[in-house]
Structures are given as C-alpha cells and as structure tokens.
PDB file of C-alpha atoms and ligand atoms in Angstrom:
ATOM      1  CA  MET M   1      11.865 -13.753  12.070  1.00 89.00           C
ATOM      2  CA  THR M   2      11.169 -11.221   9.268  1.00 96.00           C
ATOM      3  CA  HIS M   3      10.145  -7.660  10.162  1.00 97.00           C
ATOM      4  CA  VAL M   4       7.391  -6.462   7.829  1.00 98.00           C
ATOM      5  CA  SER M   5       5.268  -3.465   6.882  1.00 98.00           C
ATOM      6  CA  LEU M   6       1.562  -4.226   7.176  1.00 98.00           C
ATOM      7  CA  VAL M   7      -0.478  -2.060   4.777  1.00 98.00           C
ATOM      8  CA  THR M   8      -4.279  -2.240   4.830  1.00 98.00           C
ATOM      9  CA  GLY M   9      -6.277  -1.292   1.745  1.00 98.00           C
ATOM     10  CA  ALA M  10      -3.260  -1.933  -0.485  1.00 98.00           C
ATOM     11  CA  SER M  11      -5.168  -3.032  -3.593  1.00 98.00           C
ATOM     12  CA  SER M  12      -5.774   0.493  -4.903  1.00 97.00           C
ATOM     13  CA  GLY M  13      -5.325   4.229  -4.425  1.00 98.00           C
ATOM     14  CA  ILE M  14      -3.176   5.641  -1.618  1.00 98.00           C
ATOM     15  CA  GLY M  15      -2.596   2.237   0.053  1.00 98.00           C
ATOM     16  CA  TYR M  16      -1.386   0.621  -3.170  1.00 98.00           C
ATOM     17  CA  HIS M  17       1.132   3.405  -3.715  1.00 98.00           C
ATOM     18  CA  ILE M  18       2.253   3.363  -0.058  1.00 98.00           C
ATOM     19  CA  ALA M  19       2.951  -0.360  -0.459  1.00 98.00           C
ATOM     20  CA  ARG M  20       4.970   0.384  -3.617  1.00 98.00           C
ATOM     21  CA  GLU M  21       6.962   3.114  -1.835  1.00 98.00           C
ATOM     22  CA  LEU M  22       7.801   0.741   1.026  1.00 98.00           C
ATOM     23  CA  ALA M  23       8.781  -2.068  -1.358  1.00 98.00           C
ATOM     24  CA  LEU M  24      10.922   0.407  -3.321  1.00 98.00           C
ATOM     25  CA  ARG M  25      12.815   1.060  -0.056  1.00 98.00           C
ATOM     26  CA  GLY M  26      13.427  -2.695   0.262  1.00 98.00           C
ATOM     27  CA  GLU M  27      10.828  -3.318   2.979  1.00 98.00           C
ATOM     28  CA  PRO M  28       9.069  -6.718   3.023  1.00 98.00           C
ATOM     29  CA  VAL M  29       5.319  -6.033   2.869  1.00 98.00           C
ATOM     30  CA  VAL M  30       2.130  -7.703   4.037  1.00 98.00           C
ATOM     31  CA  LEU M  31      -0.827  -6.385   2.073  1.00 98.00           C
ATOM     32  CA  VAL M  32      -4.516  -6.624   2.928  1.00 98.00           C
ATOM     33  CA  SER M  33      -7.783  -5.981   1.126  1.00 98.00           C
ATOM     34  CA  ARG M  34     -11.020  -7.940   0.787  1.00 98.00           C
ATOM     35  CA  ASP M  35     -10.265  -9.729  -2.492  1.00 97.00           C
ATOM     36  CA  PRO M  36      -7.694 -12.512  -1.823  1.00 97.00           C
ATOM     37  CA  GLU M  37      -6.731 -13.018  -5.475  1.00 97.00           C
ATOM     38  CA  GLY M  38      -6.457  -9.298  -6.252  1.00 98.00           C
ATOM     39  CA  ILE M  39      -4.241  -8.582  -3.253  1.00 98.00           C
ATOM     40  CA  GLN M  40      -2.049 -11.628  -3.918  1.00 98.00           C
ATOM     41  CA  ALA M  41      -1.559 -10.302  -7.466  1.00 98.00           C
ATOM     42  CA  VAL M  42      -0.357  -6.961  -6.039  1.00 98.00           C
ATOM     43  CA  ALA M  43       2.017  -8.813  -3.674  1.00 98.00           C
ATOM     44  CA  THR M  44       3.429 -10.817  -6.589  1.00 98.00           C
ATOM     45  CA  GLU M  45       3.834  -7.619  -8.654  1.00 98.00           C
ATOM     46  CA  LEU M  46       5.812  -5.853  -5.877  1.00 98.00           C
ATOM     47  CA  SER M  47       7.904  -8.913  -5.157  1.00 98.00           C
ATOM     48  CA  LYS M  48       8.919  -9.217  -8.824  1.00 98.00           C
ATOM     49  CA  GLU M  49       9.449  -5.497  -9.393  1.00 98.00           C
ATOM     50  CA  PHE M  50      11.382  -4.655  -6.215  1.00 98.00           C
ATOM     51  CA  GLY M  51      12.821  -8.036  -5.178  1.00 98.00           C
ATOM     52  CA  VAL M  52      11.212  -7.955  -1.704  1.00 98.00           C
ATOM     53  CA  ASP M  53       9.197 -10.598   0.122  1.00 98.00           C
ATOM     54  CA  ALA M  54       5.492  -9.753  -0.151  1.00 98.00           C
ATOM     55  CA  TRP M  55       2.385 -11.486   1.165  1.00 98.00           C
ATOM     56  CA  GLY M  56      -1.210 -10.714   0.169  1.00 98.00           C
ATOM     57  CA  PHE M  57      -4.085 -11.565   2.521  1.00 98.00           C
ATOM     58  CA  GLY M  58      -7.779 -11.229   1.723  1.00 98.00           C
ATOM     59  CA  PHE M  59      -9.650 -10.146   4.855  1.00 98.00           C
ATOM     60  CA  ASP M  60     -12.694  -7.967   5.427  1.00 98.00           C
ATOM     61  CA  LEU M  61     -11.421  -5.720   8.202  1.00 98.00           C
ATOM     62  CA  THR M  62     -14.924  -4.673   9.244  1.00 98.00           C
ATOM     63  CA  ASP M  63     -15.090  -8.110  10.869  1.00 97.00           C
ATOM     64  CA  GLN M  64     -13.367  -8.403  14.255  1.00 96.00           C
ATOM     65  CA  ASP M  65     -12.598 -12.117  13.854  1.00 97.00           C
ATOM     66  CA  SER M  66     -10.920 -11.375  10.491  1.00 97.00           C
ATOM     67  CA  ARG M  67      -8.653  -8.788  12.135  1.00 97.00           C
ATOM     68  CA  LYS M  68      -7.507 -11.382  14.665  1.00 95.00           C
ATOM     69  CA  GLU M  69      -7.107 -14.002  11.897  1.00 97.00           C
ATOM     70  CA  LEU M  70      -4.944 -11.556   9.941  1.00 97.00           C
ATOM     71  CA  VAL M  71      -2.524 -11.043  12.828  1.00 94.00           C
ATOM     72  CA  HIS M  72      -2.576 -14.780  13.531  1.00 96.00           C
ATOM     73  CA  ALA M  73      -1.681 -15.428   9.860  1.00 96.00           C
ATOM     74  CA  ILE M  74       1.197 -12.926  10.125  1.00 97.00           C
ATOM     75  CA  GLU M  75       2.508 -14.617  13.270  1.00 95.00           C
ATOM     76  CA  SER M  76       2.145 -18.117  11.818  1.00 96.00           C
ATOM     77  CA  HIS M  77       4.364 -17.022   8.876  1.00 95.00           C
ATOM     78  CA  ASP M  78       6.996 -16.055  11.486  1.00 96.00           C
ATOM     79  CA  LEU M  79       6.629 -12.348  10.677  1.00 97.00           C
ATOM     80  CA  GLN M  80       6.666  -9.362  13.018  1.00 97.00           C
ATOM     81  CA  ILE M  81       5.072  -5.998  12.283  1.00 98.00           C
ATOM     82  CA  LYS M  82       7.632  -3.176  12.237  1.00 98.00           C
ATOM     83  CA  TYR M  83       5.587  -0.652  10.246  1.00 98.00           C
ATOM     84  CA  LEU M  84       1.783  -0.528  10.368  1.00 98.00           C
ATOM     85  CA  VAL M  85      -0.157   1.507   7.796  1.00 98.00           C
ATOM     86  CA  ASN M  86      -3.846   1.753   8.698  1.00 98.00           C
ATOM     87  CA  ASN M  87      -5.084   3.017   5.341  1.00 98.00           C
ATOM     88  CA  ALA M  88      -8.217   0.974   4.442  1.00 98.00           C
ATOM     89  CA  GLY M  89     -11.274   3.192   4.658  1.00 98.00           C
ATOM     90  CA  PHE M  90     -14.277   4.463   2.766  1.00 98.00           C
ATOM     91  CA  GLY M  91     -16.905   7.214   2.835  1.00 97.00           C
ATOM     92  CA  ASN M  92     -20.569   7.488   1.937  1.00 96.00           C
ATOM     93  CA  TYR M  93     -22.303  10.498   0.391  1.00 96.00           C
ATOM     94  CA  GLY M  94     -25.801  11.644   1.333  1.00 95.00           C
ATOM     95  CA  PRO M  95     -27.899  12.844   4.286  1.00 96.00           C
ATOM     96  CA  LEU M  96     -27.876  10.403   7.200  1.00 97.00           C
ATOM     97  CA  ALA M  97     -31.675  10.069   7.204  1.00 97.00           C
ATOM     98  CA  GLU M  98     -31.613   8.752   3.612  1.00 95.00           C
ATOM     99  CA  THR M  99     -28.544   6.582   3.859  1.00 94.00           C
ATOM    100  CA  ASP M 100     -27.939   2.845   4.196  1.00 96.00           C
ATOM    101  CA  ILE M 101     -27.309   2.618   7.921  1.00 98.00           C
ATOM    102  CA  GLN M 102     -25.480  -0.725   7.606  1.00 98.00           C
ATOM    103  CA  LYS M 103     -22.950   0.953   5.285  1.00 97.00           C
ATOM    104  CA  GLU M 104     -22.448   3.807   7.774  1.00 98.00           C
ATOM    105  CA  LEU M 105     -21.922   1.361  10.665  1.00 98.00           C
ATOM    106  CA  ALA M 106     -19.488  -0.726   8.583  1.00 98.00           C
ATOM    107  CA  MET M 107     -17.601   2.508   7.878  1.00 98.00           C
ATOM    108  CA  ILE M 108     -17.172   3.189  11.597  1.00 98.00           C
ATOM    109  CA  GLU M 109     -16.007  -0.422  12.032  1.00 98.00           C
ATOM    110  CA  LEU M 110     -13.372  -0.127   9.258  1.00 98.00           C
ATOM    111  CA  ASN M 111     -12.234   3.500   9.600  1.00 98.00           C
ATOM    112  CA  ASP M 112     -12.077   3.427  13.421  1.00 98.00           C
ATOM    113  CA  SER M 113     -12.483   0.035  15.150  1.00 98.00           C
ATOM    114  CA  ALA M 114     -10.161  -1.837  12.777  1.00 98.00           C
ATOM    115  CA  LEU M 115      -7.573   0.937  13.015  1.00 98.00           C
ATOM    116  CA  VAL M 116      -7.644   0.827  16.834  1.00 98.00           C
ATOM    117  CA  GLU M 117      -7.515  -2.967  16.986  1.00 98.00           C
ATOM    118  CA  LEU M 118      -4.629  -3.270  14.519  1.00 98.00           C
ATOM    119  CA  CYS M 119      -2.638  -0.718  16.560  1.00 98.00           C
ATOM    120  CA  TYR M 120      -3.446  -2.765  19.673  1.00 98.00           C
ATOM    121  CA  LEU M 121      -2.353  -6.023  18.007  1.00 97.00           C
ATOM    122  CA  ALA M 122       0.778  -4.573  16.340  1.00 97.00           C
ATOM    123  CA  ILE M 123       2.257  -2.626  19.277  1.00 98.00           C
ATOM    124  CA  PRO M 124       3.440  -5.823  21.087  1.00 97.00           C
ATOM    125  CA  HIS M 125       5.341  -6.791  17.904  1.00 97.00           C
ATOM    126  CA  MET M 126       6.996  -3.347  17.824  1.00 98.00           C
ATOM    127  CA  LYS M 127       7.860  -3.512  21.525  1.00 97.00           C
ATOM    128  CA  LYS M 128       9.533  -6.890  20.961  1.00 96.00           C
ATOM    129  CA  ILE M 129      11.539  -5.501  18.036  1.00 96.00           C
ATOM    130  CA  GLY M 130      12.299  -2.368  20.095  1.00 95.00           C
ATOM    131  CA  TYR M 131      11.189  -0.125  17.249  1.00 96.00           C
ATOM    132  CA  GLY M 132       8.095   0.610  15.203  1.00 98.00           C
ATOM    133  CA  ARG M 133       6.258   3.137  13.116  1.00 98.00           C
ATOM    134  CA  ILE M 134       2.495   3.543  12.677  1.00 98.00           C
ATOM    135  CA  LEU M 135       0.780   5.575   9.942  1.00 98.00           C
ATOM    136  CA  ASN M 136      -2.927   6.199  10.481  1.00 98.00           C
ATOM    137  CA  VAL M 137      -4.740   7.692   7.498  1.00 98.00           C
ATOM    138  CA  ALA M 138      -7.180  10.426   8.547  1.00 98.00           C
ATOM    139  CA  SER M 139      -8.154  13.322   6.253  1.00 98.00           C
ATOM    140  CA  THR M 140      -8.537  17.099   6.186  1.00 98.00           C
ATOM    141  CA  ALA M 141     -12.153  16.070   6.967  1.00 97.00           C
ATOM    142  CA  ALA M 142     -10.936  15.273  10.508  1.00 98.00           C
ATOM    143  CA  PHE M 143     -10.815  18.975  11.391  1.00 98.00           C
ATOM    144  CA  ILE M 144     -14.364  19.995  10.428  1.00 97.00           C
ATOM    145  CA  PRO M 145     -17.946  18.709  10.586  1.00 97.00           C
ATOM    146  CA  GLY M 146     -19.132  17.294   7.235  1.00 97.00           C
ATOM    147  CA  PRO M 147     -22.840  17.574   6.437  1.00 97.00           C
ATOM    148  CA  LEU M 148     -23.820  15.076   3.675  1.00 96.00           C
ATOM    149  CA  MET M 149     -20.925  12.863   4.802  1.00 97.00           C
ATOM    150  CA  ALA M 150     -21.447  13.339   8.526  1.00 98.00           C
ATOM    151  CA  VAL M 151     -20.323   9.883   9.637  1.00 98.00           C
ATOM    152  CA  TYR M 152     -17.227   9.834   7.409  1.00 98.00           C
ATOM    153  CA  TYR M 153     -15.944  13.186   8.721  1.00 98.00           C
ATOM    154  CA  ALA M 154     -16.592  12.030  12.287  1.00 98.00           C
ATOM    155  CA  THR M 155     -14.682   8.765  11.732  1.00 98.00           C
ATOM    156  CA  LYS M 156     -11.672  10.801  10.601  1.00 98.00           C
ATOM    157  CA  ALA M 157     -11.947  13.170  13.602  1.00 98.00           C
ATOM    158  CA  PHE M 158     -11.734  10.012  15.720  1.00 99.00           C
ATOM    159  CA  VAL M 159      -8.577   8.874  13.868  1.00 99.00           C
ATOM    160  CA  LEU M 160      -6.956  12.285  14.417  1.00 98.00           C
ATOM    161  CA  SER M 161      -7.711  12.417  18.144  1.00 98.00           C
ATOM    162  CA  PHE M 162      -6.888   8.752  18.794  1.00 98.00           C
ATOM    163  CA  SER M 163      -3.590   8.901  16.885  1.00 98.00           C
ATOM    164  CA  ALA M 164      -2.373  12.072  18.628  1.00 98.00           C
ATOM    165  CA  ALA M 165      -3.130  10.458  21.994  1.00 98.00           C
ATOM    166  CA  LEU M 166      -1.491   7.151  21.072  1.00 98.00           C
ATOM    167  CA  ARG M 167       1.609   9.000  19.866  1.00 98.00           C
ATOM    168  CA  GLU M 168       1.960  10.557  23.316  1.00 98.00           C
ATOM    169  CA  GLU M 169       1.356   7.206  25.088  1.00 98.00           C
ATOM    170  CA  LEU M 170       4.217   5.680  23.085  1.00 97.00           C
ATOM    171  CA  ILE M 171       6.589   8.645  23.254  1.00 94.00           C
ATOM    172  CA  ASP M 172       9.052   6.821  25.571  1.00 90.00           C
ATOM    173  CA  GLU M 173       9.076   3.696  23.412  1.00 91.00           C
ATOM    174  CA  THR M 174      10.828   3.925  20.062  1.00 94.00           C
ATOM    175  CA  ILE M 175       7.435   3.733  18.348  1.00 98.00           C
ATOM    176  CA  SER M 176       6.050   6.722  16.444  1.00 98.00           C
ATOM    177  CA  VAL M 177       2.477   7.411  15.354  1.00 98.00           C
ATOM    178  CA  THR M 178       1.985   9.585  12.263  1.00 98.00           C
ATOM    179  CA  THR M 179      -1.427  10.891  11.213  1.00 98.00           C
ATOM    180  CA  LEU M 180      -1.811  11.508   7.493  1.00 98.00           C
ATOM    181  CA  CYS M 181      -4.450  14.091   6.548  1.00 98.00           C
ATOM    182  CA  PRO M 182      -4.888  14.202   2.757  1.00 98.00           C
ATOM    183  CA  GLY M 183      -7.502  16.336   1.064  1.00 96.00           C
ATOM    184  CA  PRO M 184      -9.452  15.109  -1.979  1.00 94.00           C
ATOM    185  CA  THR M 185      -7.164  12.750  -3.939  1.00 95.00           C
ATOM    186  CA  ARG M 186      -7.637  10.809  -7.193  1.00 94.00           C
ATOM    187  CA  SER M 187      -8.522   7.176  -6.309  1.00 93.00           C
ATOM    188  CA  ARG M 188     -11.476   4.774  -6.183  1.00 93.00           C
ATOM    189  CA  PHE M 189     -12.697   6.579  -3.043  1.00 94.00           C
ATOM    190  CA  GLN M 190     -15.133   8.853  -4.944  1.00 90.00           C
ATOM    191  CA  GLU M 191     -16.810   5.926  -6.722  1.00 90.00           C
ATOM    192  CA  HIS M 192     -17.179   3.914  -3.484  1.00 91.00           C
ATOM    193  CA  ALA M 193     -18.599   6.935  -1.640  1.00 93.00           C
ATOM    194  CA  ASN M 194     -21.099   7.750  -4.427  1.00 89.00           C
ATOM    195  CA  LEU M 195     -19.486  11.178  -4.647  1.00 86.00           C
ATOM    196  CA  GLU M 196     -20.046  11.596  -8.387  1.00 80.00           C
ATOM    197  CA  GLU M 197     -23.106  13.739  -7.569  1.00 78.00           C
ATOM    198  CA  SER M 198     -21.162  16.085  -5.283  1.00 82.00           C
ATOM    199  CA  LYS M 199     -19.547  19.394  -6.276  1.00 77.00           C
ATOM    200  CA  LEU M 200     -16.524  18.449  -4.131  1.00 75.00           C
ATOM    201  CA  PHE M 201     -15.033  16.147  -6.752  1.00 72.00           C
ATOM    202  CA  SER M 202     -16.249  17.946  -9.899  1.00 71.00           C
ATOM    203  CA  ASN M 203     -12.702  18.776 -11.029  1.00 74.00           C
ATOM    204  CA  GLU M 204     -11.114  15.392 -10.526  1.00 76.00           C
ATOM    205  CA  SER M 205      -8.270  15.853 -13.025  1.00 78.00           C
ATOM    206  CA  ARG M 206      -6.930  18.733 -10.904  1.00 85.00           C
ATOM    207  CA  LEU M 207      -6.706  16.616  -7.750  1.00 90.00           C
ATOM    208  CA  PRO M 208      -3.348  15.268  -6.537  1.00 95.00           C
ATOM    209  CA  THR M 209      -2.576  11.681  -7.488  1.00 96.00           C
ATOM    210  CA  ALA M 210      -2.597   8.862  -4.946  1.00 97.00           C
ATOM    211  CA  GLU M 211       1.041   8.283  -5.901  1.00 98.00           C
ATOM    212  CA  SER M 212       2.147  11.777  -4.845  1.00 97.00           C
ATOM    213  CA  VAL M 213       0.220  11.512  -1.550  1.00 98.00           C
ATOM    214  CA  ALA M 214       1.792   8.105  -0.849  1.00 98.00           C
ATOM    215  CA  GLU M 215       5.313   9.351  -1.532  1.00 98.00           C
ATOM    216  CA  PHE M 216       4.775  12.205   0.934  1.00 98.00           C
ATOM    217  CA  ALA M 217       3.205   9.822   3.487  1.00 98.00           C
ATOM    218  CA  VAL M 218       6.074   7.329   3.489  1.00 98.00           C
ATOM    219  CA  GLU M 219       8.669  10.110   3.846  1.00 98.00           C
ATOM    220  CA  GLU M 220       6.812  11.432   6.892  1.00 98.00           C
ATOM    221  CA  LEU M 221       6.325   7.921   8.298  1.00 98.00           C
ATOM    222  CA  MET M 222      10.068   7.282   8.092  1.00 97.00           C
ATOM    223  CA  LYS M 223      10.790  10.599   9.844  1.00 97.00           C
ATOM    224  CA  GLY M 224       8.335   9.659  12.611  1.00 97.00           C
ATOM    225  CA  SER M 225       6.360  12.888  12.093  1.00 98.00           C
ATOM    226  CA  GLY M 226       3.131  13.677  13.996  1.00 98.00           C
ATOM    227  CA  ILE M 227       0.178  15.173  12.114  1.00 98.00           C
ATOM    228  CA  VAL M 228       0.987  15.771   8.439  1.00 98.00           C
ATOM    229  CA  SER M 229      -0.884  16.894   5.344  1.00 98.00           C
ATOM    230  CA  PRO M 230       0.329  16.933   1.727  1.00 98.00           C
ATOM    231  CA  GLY M 231       0.070  20.161  -0.298  1.00 96.00           C
ATOM    232  CA  ILE M 232      -0.218  23.821   0.617  1.00 96.00           C
ATOM    233  CA  GLY M 233      -4.004  23.935  -0.012  1.00 95.00           C
ATOM    234  CA  ASN M 234      -4.675  21.179   2.529  1.00 96.00           C
ATOM    235  CA  LYS M 235      -2.319  22.742   5.086  1.00 97.00           C
ATOM    236  CA  LEU M 236      -4.181  26.035   4.662  1.00 97.00           C
ATOM    237  CA  THR M 237      -7.581  24.338   5.107  1.00 95.00           C
ATOM    238  CA  ILE M 238      -6.378  22.799   8.374  1.00 97.00           C
ATOM    239  CA  TRP M 239      -4.917  26.079   9.617  1.00 97.00           C
ATOM    240  CA  VAL M 240      -8.052  28.094   8.797  1.00 96.00           C
ATOM    241  CA  SER M 241     -10.312  25.461  10.402  1.00 95.00           C
ATOM    242  CA  ARG M 242      -8.878  26.446  13.814  1.00 94.00           C
ATOM    243  CA  PHE M 243     -10.453  29.893  13.610  1.00 97.00           C
ATOM    244  CA  VAL M 244     -13.852  29.049  12.065  1.00 96.00           C
ATOM    245  CA  PRO M 245     -16.738  28.259  14.442  1.00 96.00           C
ATOM    246  CA  ARG M 246     -18.055  24.697  13.926  1.00 96.00           C
ATOM    247  CA  SER M 247     -21.534  25.916  12.970  1.00 97.00           C
ATOM    248  CA  LEU M 248     -20.071  28.094  10.192  1.00 97.00           C
ATOM    249  CA  ALA M 249     -17.694  25.332   9.036  1.00 96.00           C
ATOM    250  CA  ALA M 250     -20.691  22.965   8.783  1.00 97.00           C
ATOM    251  CA  LYS M 251     -22.584  25.467   6.604  1.00 96.00           C
ATOM    252  CA  MET M 252     -19.561  25.922   4.319  1.00 95.00           C
ATOM    253  CA  VAL M 253     -18.912  22.162   3.934  1.00 94.00           C
ATOM    254  CA  LYS M 254     -22.606  21.592   3.161  1.00 95.00           C
ATOM    255  CA  GLN M 255     -22.295  24.113   0.301  1.00 93.00           C
ATOM    256  CA  PHE M 256     -19.081  22.548  -1.055  1.00 88.00           C
ATOM    257  CA  GLN M 257     -20.562  19.067  -0.928  1.00 88.00           C
ATOM    258  CA  ALA M 258     -23.996  19.852  -2.311  1.00 86.00           C
ATOM    259  CA  LYS M 259     -25.198  18.120  -5.475  1.00 81.00           C
ATOM    260  CA  LYS M 260     -23.775  19.552  -8.722  1.00 75.00           C
TER     261      LYS M 260
HETATM  262  N1  NAP U   1      -9.238   9.774  -1.946  1.00 55.87           N
HETATM  263  C1  NAP U   1      -9.496  10.797  -1.157  1.00 55.87           C
HETATM  264  O1  NAP U   1     -10.006  11.833  -1.603  1.00 55.87           O
HETATM  265  C2  NAP U   1      -9.132  10.706   0.322  1.00 55.87           C
HETATM  266  C3  NAP U   1      -8.988  11.909   1.038  1.00 55.87           C
HETATM  267  C4  NAP U   1      -8.653  11.839   2.387  1.00 55.87           C
HETATM  268  C5  NAP U   1      -8.476  10.614   3.001  1.00 55.87           C
HETATM  269  N2  NAP U   1      -8.637   9.467   2.286  1.00 55.87           N
HETATM  270  C6  NAP U   1      -8.464   8.178   2.981  1.00 55.87           C
HETATM  271  O2  NAP U   1      -7.417   7.455   2.344  1.00 55.87           O
HETATM  272  C7  NAP U   1      -7.603   6.050   2.601  1.00 55.87           C
HETATM  273  C8  NAP U   1      -7.427   5.296   1.301  1.00 55.87           C
HETATM  274  O3  NAP U   1      -8.455   5.643   0.406  1.00 55.87           O
HETATM  275  P1  NAP U   1      -8.261   5.756  -1.180  1.00 55.87           P
HETATM  276  O4  NAP U   1      -8.568   7.155  -1.554  1.00 55.87           O
HETATM  277  O5  NAP U   1      -6.967   5.180  -1.576  1.00 55.87           O
HETATM  278  O6  NAP U   1      -9.507   4.838  -1.644  1.00 55.87           O
HETATM  279  P2  NAP U   1      -9.611   3.478  -2.485  1.00 55.87           P
HETATM  280  O7  NAP U   1      -8.866   3.607  -3.770  1.00 55.87           O
HETATM  281  O8  NAP U   1     -11.085   3.190  -2.522  1.00 55.87           O
HETATM  282  O9  NAP U   1      -8.873   2.393  -1.583  1.00 55.87           O
HETATM  283  C9  NAP U   1      -9.470   1.821  -0.445  1.00 55.87           C
HETATM  284  C10 NAP U   1      -8.730   0.542  -0.083  1.00 55.87           C
HETATM  285  O10 NAP U   1      -9.339  -0.025   1.096  1.00 55.87           O
HETATM  286  C11 NAP U   1      -9.679  -1.389   0.829  1.00 55.87           C
HETATM  287  N3  NAP U   1     -10.863  -1.769   1.614  1.00 55.87           N
HETATM  288  C12 NAP U   1     -12.108  -1.244   1.527  1.00 55.87           C
HETATM  289  N4  NAP U   1     -12.931  -1.859   2.380  1.00 55.87           N
HETATM  290  C13 NAP U   1     -12.192  -2.794   3.029  1.00 55.87           C
HETATM  291  C14 NAP U   1     -12.479  -3.756   4.036  1.00 55.87           C
HETATM  292  N5  NAP U   1     -13.717  -3.877   4.561  1.00 55.87           N
HETATM  293  N6  NAP U   1     -11.490  -4.571   4.476  1.00 55.87           N
HETATM  294  C15 NAP U   1     -10.232  -4.469   3.948  1.00 55.87           C
HETATM  295  N7  NAP U   1      -9.892  -3.565   3.000  1.00 55.87           N
HETATM  296  C16 NAP U   1     -10.864  -2.744   2.543  1.00 55.87           C
HETATM  297  C17 NAP U   1      -9.937  -1.436  -0.686  1.00 55.87           C
HETATM  298  O11 NAP U   1      -9.784  -2.730  -1.216  1.00 55.87           O
HETATM  299  P3  NAP U   1     -11.028  -3.733  -1.539  1.00 55.87           P
HETATM  300  O12 NAP U   1     -12.164  -2.888  -2.026  1.00 55.87           O
HETATM  301  O13 NAP U   1     -10.435  -4.656  -2.566  1.00 55.87           O
HETATM  302  O14 NAP U   1     -11.308  -4.428  -0.238  1.00 55.87           O
HETATM  303  C18 NAP U   1      -8.813  -0.525  -1.175  1.00 55.87           C
HETATM  304  O15 NAP U   1      -7.602  -1.253  -1.222  1.00 55.87           O
HETATM  305  C19 NAP U   1      -8.980   5.916   3.242  1.00 55.87           C
HETATM  306  O16 NAP U   1      -8.833   5.774   4.640  1.00 55.87           O
HETATM  307  C20 NAP U   1      -9.654   7.248   2.928  1.00 55.87           C
HETATM  308  O17 NAP U   1     -10.633   7.587   3.878  1.00 55.87           O
HETATM  309  C21 NAP U   1      -8.949   9.476   0.950  1.00 55.87           C
END
C-alpha cells in the first residue's frame, strides 16, 4: 500500500508548484485536473524529474460522481491518501446580477463542496495510516466581503471557517488541517476569472509567483500549521480586516476591484 499526496488543480499555478514541491521531497503524488492528457503529462514530468511515483487523473471535481470515482480510482491502485491538498478553484469577475449563474454555482461546487467531500473521503485513509495532513486553499478574500466577486469571496470565507472547525475536530488524531490564504498571485486564475478588466490585477508583474506561494504552503503543511498567509502585505491585510466594519470593507474592495 503506497501512501500518496493528492493534489487537486495540479495542472497549473499554485497547485502545479505544490505538486512539484511534494515530489521534490520524495512524496508519491496523485494529481487531478479536468484534462486527462494534460495532467498525465505533469505526472510523467514529476516522475522523471524527481524519481517519484506519480499518477494523473482527469476529473471534473464540480461533479459529485467524479469525486467518488477519483477516490475509487485511488483505492483501486492500492493507494492511501496521506496528504490532501484541496487547491482546485476559480473565481468570476462582475456584478452578480450580470453574471453567468451556472458558472457561479459551479464555483461553489468546486471551491466548497468538492473540498468538503474530499476531506470526508480522505480522512478515513489518514485514520488508517494513523497520520495525515490536509491543506485547504482559501485566500485573503476569505476575511472580507468582495463586491464584483461576491460569490468567490464567500466561497473562500466558507473554506476558512470550515477548515478551522475541522482542524479542531481532528486535534486528537494525528491529522492536521492547514488553511492557506494567499493574496493575488501570478497564475491562470486572473484569465479564468475574467479579471483583466479589474484594477486589482493591473500590476501583475509585481505579484508573487505561484512557485513562491507553493514553497511557503508546503513548508507550513509539513509543520501542521493552522491559518497561514504568505508575505507581509497579505498578513497585514488579514490583521487590518479584523478592525474594519464589513460595510466599510465592502466599499473599499469595490473600489479596488472596479474596472480599470
Ligand atoms: N492566483 C491568485 O491570485 C489566488 C489568490 C488567492 C487564492 N487563490 C486560490 O488558489 C487556488 C489555485 O488557483 P491558481 O491561482 O493556481 O489558478 P489556476 O492557475 O487557474 O489553477 C487552477 C487549477 O484548478 C484546476 N481546475 C479548475 N477547475 C477544475 C475542475 N472543475 N475540476 C478539477 N480541477 C479544476 C485547473 O485545471 P484545469 O483547468 O485543467 O481543470 C488548474 O489546475 C484556487 O483555489 C484559487 O482560488 C488564487
């Protein structure tokens, strides 16, 4: 029985670099994204570069049956999940009234429902092993309301609250739950969220790389940390958010995220 790290959304951005960091540490990895060939190519790349076993599975995690099929596939390969990285997620820019509601609902399904269900399905593996670590990717957006990306910010607030609660539920097991809260990071996220029009990402070259965020994330995952955020600017945003009334925070975020 091989103990593996399951990383969702490992074909690009933060998830891709988290998978690389884990493989670099000699961890066998199971990688997931929607495109079966693309994710298998990443698995082959990591296997060759780091000499670890790596599997790539193409599943759309917005679909509940696919989530179950994924864990079934893992079990049928005689693998057990030791580390779970719930990273796959996306956002969508624009006022709710003008948005594609199916995209918003799929976002809730991926960012929240899939994350909950994969924790639920992986915890029995970790209990059997007697050890486990979970990394749930939230955002600095989790701490504030986000006009013009209202659903996305709310999905991340859910991740933050759920993960802190789950951490406490598992405190007597040797299973930790870490919540990663990055701020804006260079990746394909902006393109998928149609954020090119927003002021928030106007200075993309000055944003931290997905690689640096992933390196920080895996260090914190291994330490079993609680809620963590890379970079002093993000830490400051989170700290200040405690003292700002929600109505004022909403006004400020609306300004930051307005069209260029
Ligand atoms: N970049 C930022 O500014 C930022 C800031 C804070 C938090 N985050 C969070 O960080 C996480 C990673 O985002 P990123 O910035 O690395 O974005 P990204 O480059 O767009 O990566 C997203 C990953 O999720 C996968 N994915 C998307 N939909 C999926 C689905 N339905 N089923 C399975 N996999 C799916 C994508 O692969 P396919 O498209 O091939 O399926 C890709 O591998 C997300 O949870 C995001 O909310 C990002």
